[in-house]
Amino acid sequence: MLAVENLKVVYRGVILALDGVTLRVEPGEAVAVLGPNGAGKSTLVRALGGLLANYEGRVLDGRILLGDAEITHAGPLAPAREGLTAVLEGRPVFRYLTVMENLRAAGHRLPRARLAREIEEVLARFPRLAERRHEQAGYLSGGEQQMLILGMALLTEPRFLVVDEPSLGLAPRLVADLFQRLRQLQRERGLALVLVEQNARAALAIVDRVYVLERGRVVFEGRREEAERDVDVLEFYLGEGPAGYRQARRYRRRKRWV
Amino acid sequence: MSFFLQLLVAGIATGALYALMAMGFVLVYRATRVVNFAIGEFLLVGGYLTYTLNLVLPLPWAMVLTLPLAFAFGLLVERGFVRPLLGRNVVAVIMATIGLALALDGATQLAWGPDQKYLEGQLPVLTLALGELILPSRSVWSLLLALPAALALVYALKRSRYGVLVRAVAESEVAALAMKIPAPRIVALVWGLSAALAAVGGALLAGLSGVGPHLIAMGLMVFPVAILGGMDSVGGALLAGMLVGVAESLSRGYLEALVPGITEATPFLIVLLVLLARPYGLFGEREIERV
């Protein structure tokens, strides 16, 4: 089980990005973390991946538990040891390496024969990558890069997979396809998936539970059906619901969530 | 004609040494974006280590034993100067290497004294005569040691498992860490390797001209070579090393009599001319940009 308890994160010692976030993810569960720009979504991903130090950030308070292990301050390689892989925003593939080299780099901990088998499996799952396996990853399209980074993440053998904004910059049809693949992966491998997204409509289609972040805090938490019924979530994250834009603005000004 | 060939081969032999040292330097630059201004001192340390071991051991063994010690020295530098500054502006690390260079200058003088030291004994004589062409033993050894090492390094970086990881870390440390690649260990390895390669150069040069502060000046040859090769291309450093070695040798043979002192400037003149035409050096990596 992944548990985040009252997590507070600051950048450069002064900018408070997460202000007491608490959430839990059970093994094999799919959870969406939604929220607008600047809500702290990416910060949460970096914290889970143990990568805050690379962004001049640090955990001020609270803790992150993975099973029995506390990984809050354990450095960048600790989450990996406990089976958590964080895919950062913007599809950070190695652009100067070929597709094959990217996969080999990600799977470096596997024994040679296993690695070859697993790579073949990834390539079978994403045939586009197989076609372009000897090309530099920097020349792939956005969707292909997203598939590559997911394939790389799989080769790290996660039990918990955290993905930050996979839909960013992709055409809607690609997003739907990508999310279906994610869901399929999650089911087949029994992964726990934490999908961090702005594209709430697409994300809701494939998850069991939802957290909504705003200004570094959790402002909504519930099952998917509840989220889809909740008027606030509907209005602010799905752009639907009873209130029009003007009323939504007024609602926002009341700052009920702050 | 045979004079020309003689110069050419001698140049390639020296160039192989330059290449080896520059490759270590380029590797560090690629993996960490740190311009190591202490590279000359790495040579010096390699030279003095060989000299010290040579006091009790025959020369070949002293040279071989210098390698792991120099590697350890590289790790130490990484631990002491590079890792504490991790995540800071890279200029901070570069300034630290300048400080390190000065500190090592002083430290080696304190430890070994300011006078020139000479190595005892020599490597087995391997003079090669091909018709009129006579290769002195030191050239043969340079070629024999530096060339295979340099080629092996290029190959390992391109094909081996560790090579792929080094290139991955070089491109983006965060992305590498996110994929569970032990970036700090890889960076340490690169520094160790760089120091070991410099030590090979230092040891071979020491066998030729003794150990002393003049080795630092030899280490400075790394800069034109690395820049010519394109700063982040290890294969480029190999070719550029040869090029500079040959140019230097030809200049010494033909131009030195006409324009005394020109040989020192030749490598830099070449760099200047090449950079005018190719700002990224001969083999500098071009930015991938997708539109």
XYZ file of C-alpha atoms in Angstrom:
549
model
C 0.000 0.000 0.000
C 1.143 3.528 -0.804
C 0.279 6.088 1.838
C 1.006 9.798 1.783
C 0.442 11.467 5.117
C 0.131 15.196 5.595
C 2.846 15.877 3.035
C 4.236 19.410 2.879
C 6.762 20.333 0.216
C 8.623 23.608 -0.337
C 10.753 24.756 -3.242
C 13.817 26.888 -2.523
C 12.820 26.957 1.108
C 9.949 29.383 0.572
C 7.459 28.310 -2.084
C 4.913 25.992 -0.521
C 3.737 23.602 -3.239
C 2.040 20.897 -1.184
C 0.285 21.938 1.981
C -0.614 18.783 3.851
C -1.649 16.210 1.265
C -2.948 12.867 2.471
C -3.838 10.007 0.183
C -3.753 6.222 0.010
C -3.444 3.835 -2.892
C -4.098 0.128 -2.450
C -2.208 -2.470 -4.498
C -3.830 -3.081 -7.875
C -5.999 0.014 -7.658
C -6.299 2.780 -10.251
C -6.476 6.282 -8.818
C -6.643 9.641 -10.555
C -5.189 12.794 -9.072
C -6.850 15.744 -10.778
C -6.343 19.444 -10.434
C -5.700 22.666 -12.323
C -2.312 24.171 -13.159
C -0.252 24.916 -10.096
C -2.263 22.652 -7.837
C 0.829 20.687 -6.887
C 0.237 17.623 -9.047
C 3.722 17.434 -10.495
C 5.216 18.171 -7.097
C 3.385 15.155 -5.749
C 4.834 12.988 -8.533
C 8.353 14.262 -7.870
C 7.947 13.644 -4.149
C 6.723 10.094 -4.751
C 9.683 9.473 -7.060
C 12.135 10.852 -4.503
C 13.265 13.436 -7.039
C 12.490 16.686 -5.210
C 16.156 17.474 -4.587
C 16.700 17.781 -8.332
C 14.114 20.557 -8.422
C 15.438 22.418 -5.376
C 12.510 21.123 -3.369
C 12.292 19.278 -0.079
C 9.758 17.661 2.201
C 8.996 19.963 5.087
C 6.611 17.756 6.974
C 4.657 14.550 6.706
C 5.766 11.258 5.225
C 5.440 8.817 2.346
C 5.043 5.137 3.163
C 5.356 2.305 0.690
C 4.360 -0.948 2.343
C 6.363 -0.956 5.563
C 9.128 1.275 4.276
C 9.260 5.014 4.754
C 10.704 6.624 1.626
C 10.150 10.287 2.490
C 13.802 11.254 2.758
C 15.393 8.092 1.431
C 16.672 9.612 -1.820
C 15.929 9.034 -5.489
C 16.658 5.321 -5.695
C 14.614 4.238 -2.674
C 11.138 4.357 -4.272
C 12.471 2.081 -7.000
C 13.663 -0.475 -4.478
C 10.183 -0.563 -3.003
C 8.575 -1.001 -6.411
C 7.388 2.505 -7.251
C 8.208 4.124 -10.572
C 7.330 7.732 -11.295
C 7.020 8.820 -14.926
C 7.689 12.538 -14.942
C 5.810 15.127 -16.932
C 6.764 15.765 -20.541
C 7.713 12.195 -21.564
C 11.336 12.360 -20.433
C 12.779 9.724 -22.767
C 16.512 9.870 -23.561
C 16.305 11.722 -26.835
C 19.781 10.955 -28.111
C 19.454 7.228 -27.484
C 17.649 4.937 -29.861
C 14.377 3.306 -28.860
C 16.206 0.057 -28.106
C 18.854 1.831 -26.052
C 16.173 3.632 -24.079
C 14.555 0.319 -23.247
C 17.873 -1.259 -22.371
C 18.756 1.646 -20.103
C 15.447 1.418 -18.279
C 15.722 -2.342 -17.872
C 19.361 -2.331 -16.786
C 18.603 -4.159 -13.560
C 17.162 -7.213 -15.305
C 19.388 -10.153 -16.208
C 20.355 -10.196 -19.860
C 18.053 -12.946 -21.114
C 15.073 -11.630 -19.155
C 15.690 -8.137 -20.474
C 15.627 -9.343 -24.069
C 12.331 -11.152 -23.440
C 10.746 -8.209 -21.670
C 11.829 -5.803 -24.397
C 10.230 -8.036 -27.002
C 7.057 -7.999 -24.954
C 7.041 -4.217 -24.789
C 7.653 -3.992 -28.531
C 4.809 -6.427 -29.158
C 2.561 -4.277 -27.010
C 3.540 -1.114 -28.864
C 4.136 -2.119 -32.511
C 4.971 1.468 -33.516
C 8.027 1.289 -31.301
C 9.099 -1.965 -32.909
C 9.029 -0.285 -36.311
C 11.205 2.565 -35.150
C 13.420 0.669 -32.740
C 16.708 1.916 -34.172
C 15.722 5.557 -34.404
C 16.732 8.202 -31.892
C 13.893 8.768 -29.471
C 14.062 12.521 -30.003
C 12.616 12.036 -33.470
C 9.553 10.049 -32.361
C 6.143 11.689 -32.274
C 4.635 12.706 -28.960
C 2.399 9.674 -28.808
C 5.271 7.343 -29.639
C 7.426 8.936 -26.980
C 4.641 8.438 -24.470
C 4.456 4.765 -25.398
C 8.226 4.512 -25.107
C 8.336 6.041 -21.657
C 5.545 3.731 -20.507
C 7.415 0.754 -21.948
C 10.529 1.923 -20.110
C 8.561 2.277 -16.896
C 7.300 -1.298 -17.289
C 10.864 -2.562 -17.603
C 11.594 -1.170 -14.150
C 9.016 -3.676 -12.874
C 6.854 -1.402 -10.774
C 4.085 -2.452 -8.428
C 3.058 1.196 -8.183
C 3.152 3.236 -11.379
C 2.767 7.003 -11.092
C 2.254 8.807 -14.404
C 2.287 12.588 -14.685
C 0.082 14.084 -17.433
C 0.489 11.473 -20.152
C -2.172 13.240 -22.214
C -0.192 16.483 -22.452
C 0.013 17.661 -26.032
C -1.625 14.588 -27.543
C -4.613 14.580 -29.885
C -7.861 13.498 -28.185
C -8.072 10.243 -30.089
C -4.540 9.357 -29.069
C -5.387 10.167 -25.472
C -8.338 7.792 -25.474
C -6.195 5.060 -27.000
C -3.344 5.678 -24.581
C -5.612 5.563 -21.553
C -7.186 2.323 -22.705
C -3.701 0.851 -22.959
C -2.885 2.113 -19.488
C -5.989 0.537 -18.082
C -5.247 -2.734 -19.843
C -1.692 -2.726 -18.508
C -2.862 -2.002 -15.023
C -5.330 -4.885 -15.087
C -3.015 -7.390 -16.721
C -0.077 -6.720 -14.446
C -2.055 -6.043 -11.308
C -0.354 -2.666 -11.005
C -1.471 0.132 -8.792
C -1.814 3.112 -11.111
C -1.708 6.714 -9.993
C -2.757 8.827 -12.951
C -2.006 12.497 -12.434
C -3.979 14.490 -14.972
C -5.567 17.721 -16.028
C -7.695 15.934 -18.570
C -10.289 14.858 -16.018
C -12.862 13.432 -18.410
C -10.411 11.007 -19.986
C -8.836 10.085 -16.670
C -12.160 9.393 -14.957
C -12.957 6.789 -17.579
C -10.268 4.419 -16.379
C -9.913 4.846 -12.611
C -11.622 3.545 -9.487
C -11.077 6.499 -7.202
C -10.349 10.200 -7.513
C -8.472 12.847 -5.586
C -8.743 16.490 -6.548
C -5.872 18.799 -5.615
C -6.074 22.534 -5.459
C -3.378 24.882 -4.189
C -1.488 22.060 -2.585
C -4.421 20.543 -0.744
C -6.825 17.675 -1.315
C -10.229 19.257 -1.849
C -12.149 16.203 -2.996
C -11.722 12.519 -2.422
C -14.071 9.759 -3.437
C -15.048 6.961 -5.773
C -15.338 7.697 -9.453
C -19.142 7.624 -9.391
C -19.165 10.145 -6.584
C -16.841 12.416 -8.503
C -19.046 12.189 -11.537
C -22.030 13.182 -9.437
C -20.302 15.918 -7.467
C -21.405 19.316 -8.706
C -18.140 21.079 -7.866
C -15.955 18.533 -9.581
C -18.248 18.564 -12.579
C -18.152 22.290 -12.920
C -14.511 22.932 -12.351
C -12.847 19.929 -13.835
C -15.228 18.689 -16.460
C -16.697 21.987 -17.545
C -20.214 20.621 -17.259
C -23.041 20.848 -14.811
C -25.746 23.243 -13.860
C -23.765 26.438 -13.462
C -22.520 28.416 -16.432
C -19.134 30.009 -16.667
C -20.188 33.244 -14.964
C -21.597 31.500 -11.951
C -18.553 29.296 -11.763
C -16.413 32.384 -11.537
C -18.483 33.735 -8.687
C -18.317 30.398 -6.972
C -14.576 30.459 -7.235
C -14.410 33.886 -5.688
C -16.128 32.579 -2.564
C -13.019 30.484 -2.101
C -14.835 27.683 -0.413
C -11.905 25.390 -0.964
C -9.147 27.486 0.454
C 59.229 11.370 -48.086
C 60.534 9.171 -45.322
C 61.056 12.295 -43.203
C 57.371 13.086 -43.675
C 56.289 9.560 -42.793
C 58.529 9.613 -39.755
C 56.875 12.800 -38.559
C 53.449 11.432 -39.356
C 53.876 8.278 -37.320
C 55.474 10.115 -34.422
C 52.536 12.527 -34.535
C 50.006 9.720 -34.447
C 51.763 8.207 -31.458
C 51.688 11.464 -29.493
C 48.180 12.078 -30.748
C 47.002 8.769 -29.340
C 48.162 9.938 -25.921
C 46.400 13.278 -26.316
C 43.306 11.452 -27.435
C 43.301 9.184 -24.418
C 43.551 12.102 -21.991
C 40.977 14.134 -23.880
C 38.516 11.250 -23.919
C 38.489 11.119 -20.125
C 37.990 14.858 -20.034
C 35.160 14.711 -22.582
C 33.488 11.851 -20.745
C 33.328 13.954 -17.587
C 32.038 16.927 -19.538
C 29.324 14.847 -21.156
C 28.172 13.162 -18.000
C 28.230 16.210 -15.733
C 28.762 19.339 -17.881
C 31.795 20.050 -15.721
C 34.847 21.462 -17.471
C 37.607 19.925 -15.418
C 40.362 22.529 -15.213
C 42.346 20.194 -12.981
C 42.931 17.753 -15.847
C 46.616 18.777 -16.052
C 47.000 17.988 -12.370
C 45.371 14.599 -12.950
C 48.304 13.929 -15.259
C 50.698 15.168 -12.646
C 49.208 12.913 -9.980
C 49.469 9.981 -12.383
C 53.113 10.819 -13.014
C 53.998 11.124 -9.340
C 52.127 7.958 -8.436
C 54.130 6.093 -11.047
C 57.365 7.664 -9.766
C 56.579 6.696 -6.163
C 55.634 3.120 -7.023
C 58.699 2.969 -9.240
C 60.905 3.524 -6.163
C 60.101 -0.025 -5.048
C 58.753 -1.703 -8.186
C 60.008 -2.158 -11.732
C 58.564 0.411 -14.125
C 55.970 -1.714 -15.951
C 54.428 -2.822 -12.664
C 54.500 0.712 -11.311
C 52.538 1.878 -14.355
C 49.988 -0.898 -14.052
C 49.487 -0.265 -10.341
C 49.074 3.448 -10.981
C 45.807 2.792 -12.809
C 43.651 1.615 -9.871
C 45.212 4.247 -7.625
C 44.420 6.985 -10.116
C 40.905 5.598 -10.467
C 40.504 5.838 -6.696
C 41.859 9.385 -6.844
C 39.167 10.246 -9.388
C 36.479 8.794 -7.135
C 37.866 10.852 -4.269
C 37.684 14.053 -6.303
C 34.109 13.254 -7.264
C 33.159 12.583 -3.636
C 34.964 15.600 -2.261
C 34.400 18.283 -4.875
C 31.657 17.307 -7.258
C 28.974 15.529 -5.264
C 28.689 18.149 -2.501
C 27.953 20.693 -5.218
C 25.405 18.492 -6.966
C 22.320 20.400 -8.035
C 24.141 23.743 -7.775
C 25.023 25.799 -10.761
C 27.598 23.898 -12.791
C 29.850 26.960 -12.738
C 30.310 26.375 -9.003
C 31.793 22.967 -9.770
C 33.997 24.374 -12.518
C 35.374 26.988 -10.117
C 35.968 24.217 -7.610
C 38.096 22.361 -10.163
C 40.222 25.495 -10.595
C 40.705 25.573 -6.832
C 41.504 21.882 -6.892
C 44.102 22.458 -9.600
C 45.912 25.070 -7.508
C 45.682 22.954 -4.366
C 47.104 19.928 -6.167
C 49.942 22.023 -7.638
C 50.935 23.006 -4.136
C 50.320 19.620 -2.570
C 52.443 17.723 -5.078
C 55.303 20.195 -4.622
C 55.099 19.813 -0.858
C 55.029 16.046 -1.075
C 57.595 15.448 -3.795
C 59.587 18.659 -3.927
C 59.918 21.134 -6.792
C 62.726 19.364 -8.671
C 62.320 17.146 -11.676
C 62.086 13.423 -10.897
C 63.132 10.660 -13.237
C 61.777 7.164 -13.460
C 64.052 4.165 -12.902
C 64.394 1.648 -15.669
C 62.211 1.646 -18.739
C 59.611 -0.316 -20.600
C 60.933 -3.183 -22.729
C 62.491 -1.721 -25.866
C 60.214 -2.181 -28.855
C 61.864 -0.257 -31.622
C 60.210 -0.944 -34.914
C 62.011 -0.559 -38.203
C 60.009 -0.631 -41.423
C 62.464 -0.006 -44.211
C 63.686 3.554 -43.756
C 60.986 4.265 -41.221
C 62.169 3.889 -37.661
C 59.658 3.990 -34.829
C 61.249 4.791 -31.484
C 60.227 2.554 -28.623
C 58.199 5.256 -26.874
C 56.061 5.813 -29.950
C 55.417 2.100 -30.229
C 54.340 1.974 -26.599
C 52.064 4.993 -26.957
C 50.404 3.409 -29.954
C 50.225 0.026 -28.288
C 48.639 1.299 -25.085
C 46.655 4.354 -26.035
C 45.102 3.303 -29.309
C 43.429 0.056 -28.194
C 42.307 1.717 -24.961
C 40.764 4.598 -26.871
C 38.998 2.323 -29.349
C 37.744 0.075 -26.554
C 36.343 3.104 -24.783
C 34.471 4.277 -27.867
C 33.092 0.797 -28.392
C 32.074 0.332 -24.758
C 30.284 3.654 -24.711
C 28.407 2.789 -27.866
C 27.506 -0.822 -27.176
C 27.962 -1.991 -23.620
C 25.326 -1.920 -20.938
C 27.259 0.585 -18.855
C 27.913 2.713 -21.907
C 24.202 3.139 -22.525
C 23.700 4.088 -18.882
C 26.509 6.653 -19.040
C 24.925 8.240 -22.090
C 21.514 8.194 -20.415
C 22.834 9.927 -17.305
C 24.736 12.366 -19.509
C 21.524 13.405 -21.209
C 19.335 13.867 -18.160
C 20.130 12.973 -14.605
C 16.547 13.346 -13.407
C 15.156 11.162 -16.159
C 17.824 8.574 -15.394
C 17.024 8.597 -11.695
C 13.330 8.239 -12.470
C 14.200 5.089 -14.431
C 16.101 3.760 -11.414
C 19.501 4.252 -12.975
C 22.034 4.833 -10.160
C 23.217 8.167 -11.539
C 25.567 9.095 -8.676
C 27.443 5.812 -9.056
C 27.739 6.285 -12.809
C 29.070 9.814 -12.394
C 31.637 8.593 -9.852
C 32.698 5.874 -12.269
C 33.175 8.425 -15.026
C 35.416 10.583 -12.845
C 37.456 7.566 -11.837
C 37.848 6.528 -15.452
C 38.839 10.047 -16.456
C 41.538 10.149 -13.789
C 42.825 6.723 -14.820
C 43.057 7.746 -18.476
C 44.897 10.930 -17.544
C 47.241 8.853 -15.402
C 48.128 6.627 -18.361
C 49.087 9.773 -20.220
C 50.983 11.082 -17.218
C 52.868 7.836 -16.720
C 53.883 7.487 -20.367
C 54.958 11.121 -20.595
C 56.833 10.739 -17.317
C 58.788 7.863 -18.782
C 59.841 10.196 -21.545
C 60.643 13.465 -19.845
C 60.538 12.860 -16.112
C 57.946 13.980 -13.594
C 57.559 17.622 -12.796
C 55.249 20.584 -13.125
C 55.802 20.614 -16.878
C 53.306 17.715 -17.087
C 50.551 20.203 -16.280
C 51.345 22.067 -19.470
C 51.095 18.797 -21.389
C 47.680 18.303 -19.789
C 46.548 21.604 -21.229
C 46.730 20.017 -24.680
C 43.485 18.335 -23.690
C 41.605 21.572 -24.253
C 42.292 22.142 -27.963
C 41.776 18.428 -28.594
C 38.457 18.280 -26.781
C 37.176 21.484 -28.348
C 38.240 20.377 -31.798
C 36.483 17.037 -31.345
C 33.298 18.777 -30.281
C 33.518 18.754 -26.467
C 30.908 16.035 -25.978
C 32.011 13.505 -28.558
C 34.340 10.789 -27.301
C 34.958 9.480 -30.798
C 35.609 13.054 -31.899
C 38.222 13.416 -29.180
C 39.988 10.350 -30.533
C 40.232 11.736 -34.056
C 41.012 15.255 -32.902
C 43.807 13.904 -30.718
C 45.430 12.264 -33.731
C 44.941 15.392 -35.783
C 46.536 17.639 -33.203
C 49.388 15.198 -32.623
C 50.166 14.988 -36.322
C 49.837 18.747 -36.833
C 52.184 19.365 -33.955
C 54.699 16.892 -35.256
C 54.633 18.242 -38.819
C 54.886 21.786 -37.549
C 57.895 20.836 -35.452
C 59.547 19.184 -38.433
C 58.865 21.771 -41.127
C 57.813 25.099 -39.624
C 59.769 25.351 -36.402
C 62.979 26.266 -38.240
C 61.214 29.092 -40.104
C 58.991 30.420 -37.331
C 60.439 29.479 -33.952
C 57.743 28.750 -31.372
C 55.004 28.120 -33.893
C 54.537 24.527 -32.738
C 53.044 25.612 -29.427
C 50.455 27.663 -31.258
C 49.635 25.183 -34.013
C 46.922 23.213 -32.173
C 45.136 26.400 -31.183
C 45.365 27.818 -34.703
C 43.704 24.671 -36.007
C 40.991 24.928 -33.391
C 40.381 28.542 -34.336
C 40.063 27.744 -38.034
C 37.854 24.698 -37.526
C 35.524 26.516 -35.144
C 35.024 29.265 -37.712
C 33.584 26.684 -40.081
C 32.017 24.287 -37.562
C 31.047 25.987 -34.305
C 30.198 22.668 -32.614
C 33.612 21.204 -33.392
C 34.171 18.325 -35.740
C 31.762 15.899 -34.094
C 29.763 17.942 -31.602
C 26.290 16.582 -30.965
C 23.598 18.623 -32.581
C 20.441 19.484 -30.715
C 17.530 17.320 -31.737
C 14.661 19.594 -32.563
C 11.302 18.394 -33.716
C 8.913 20.839 -35.236
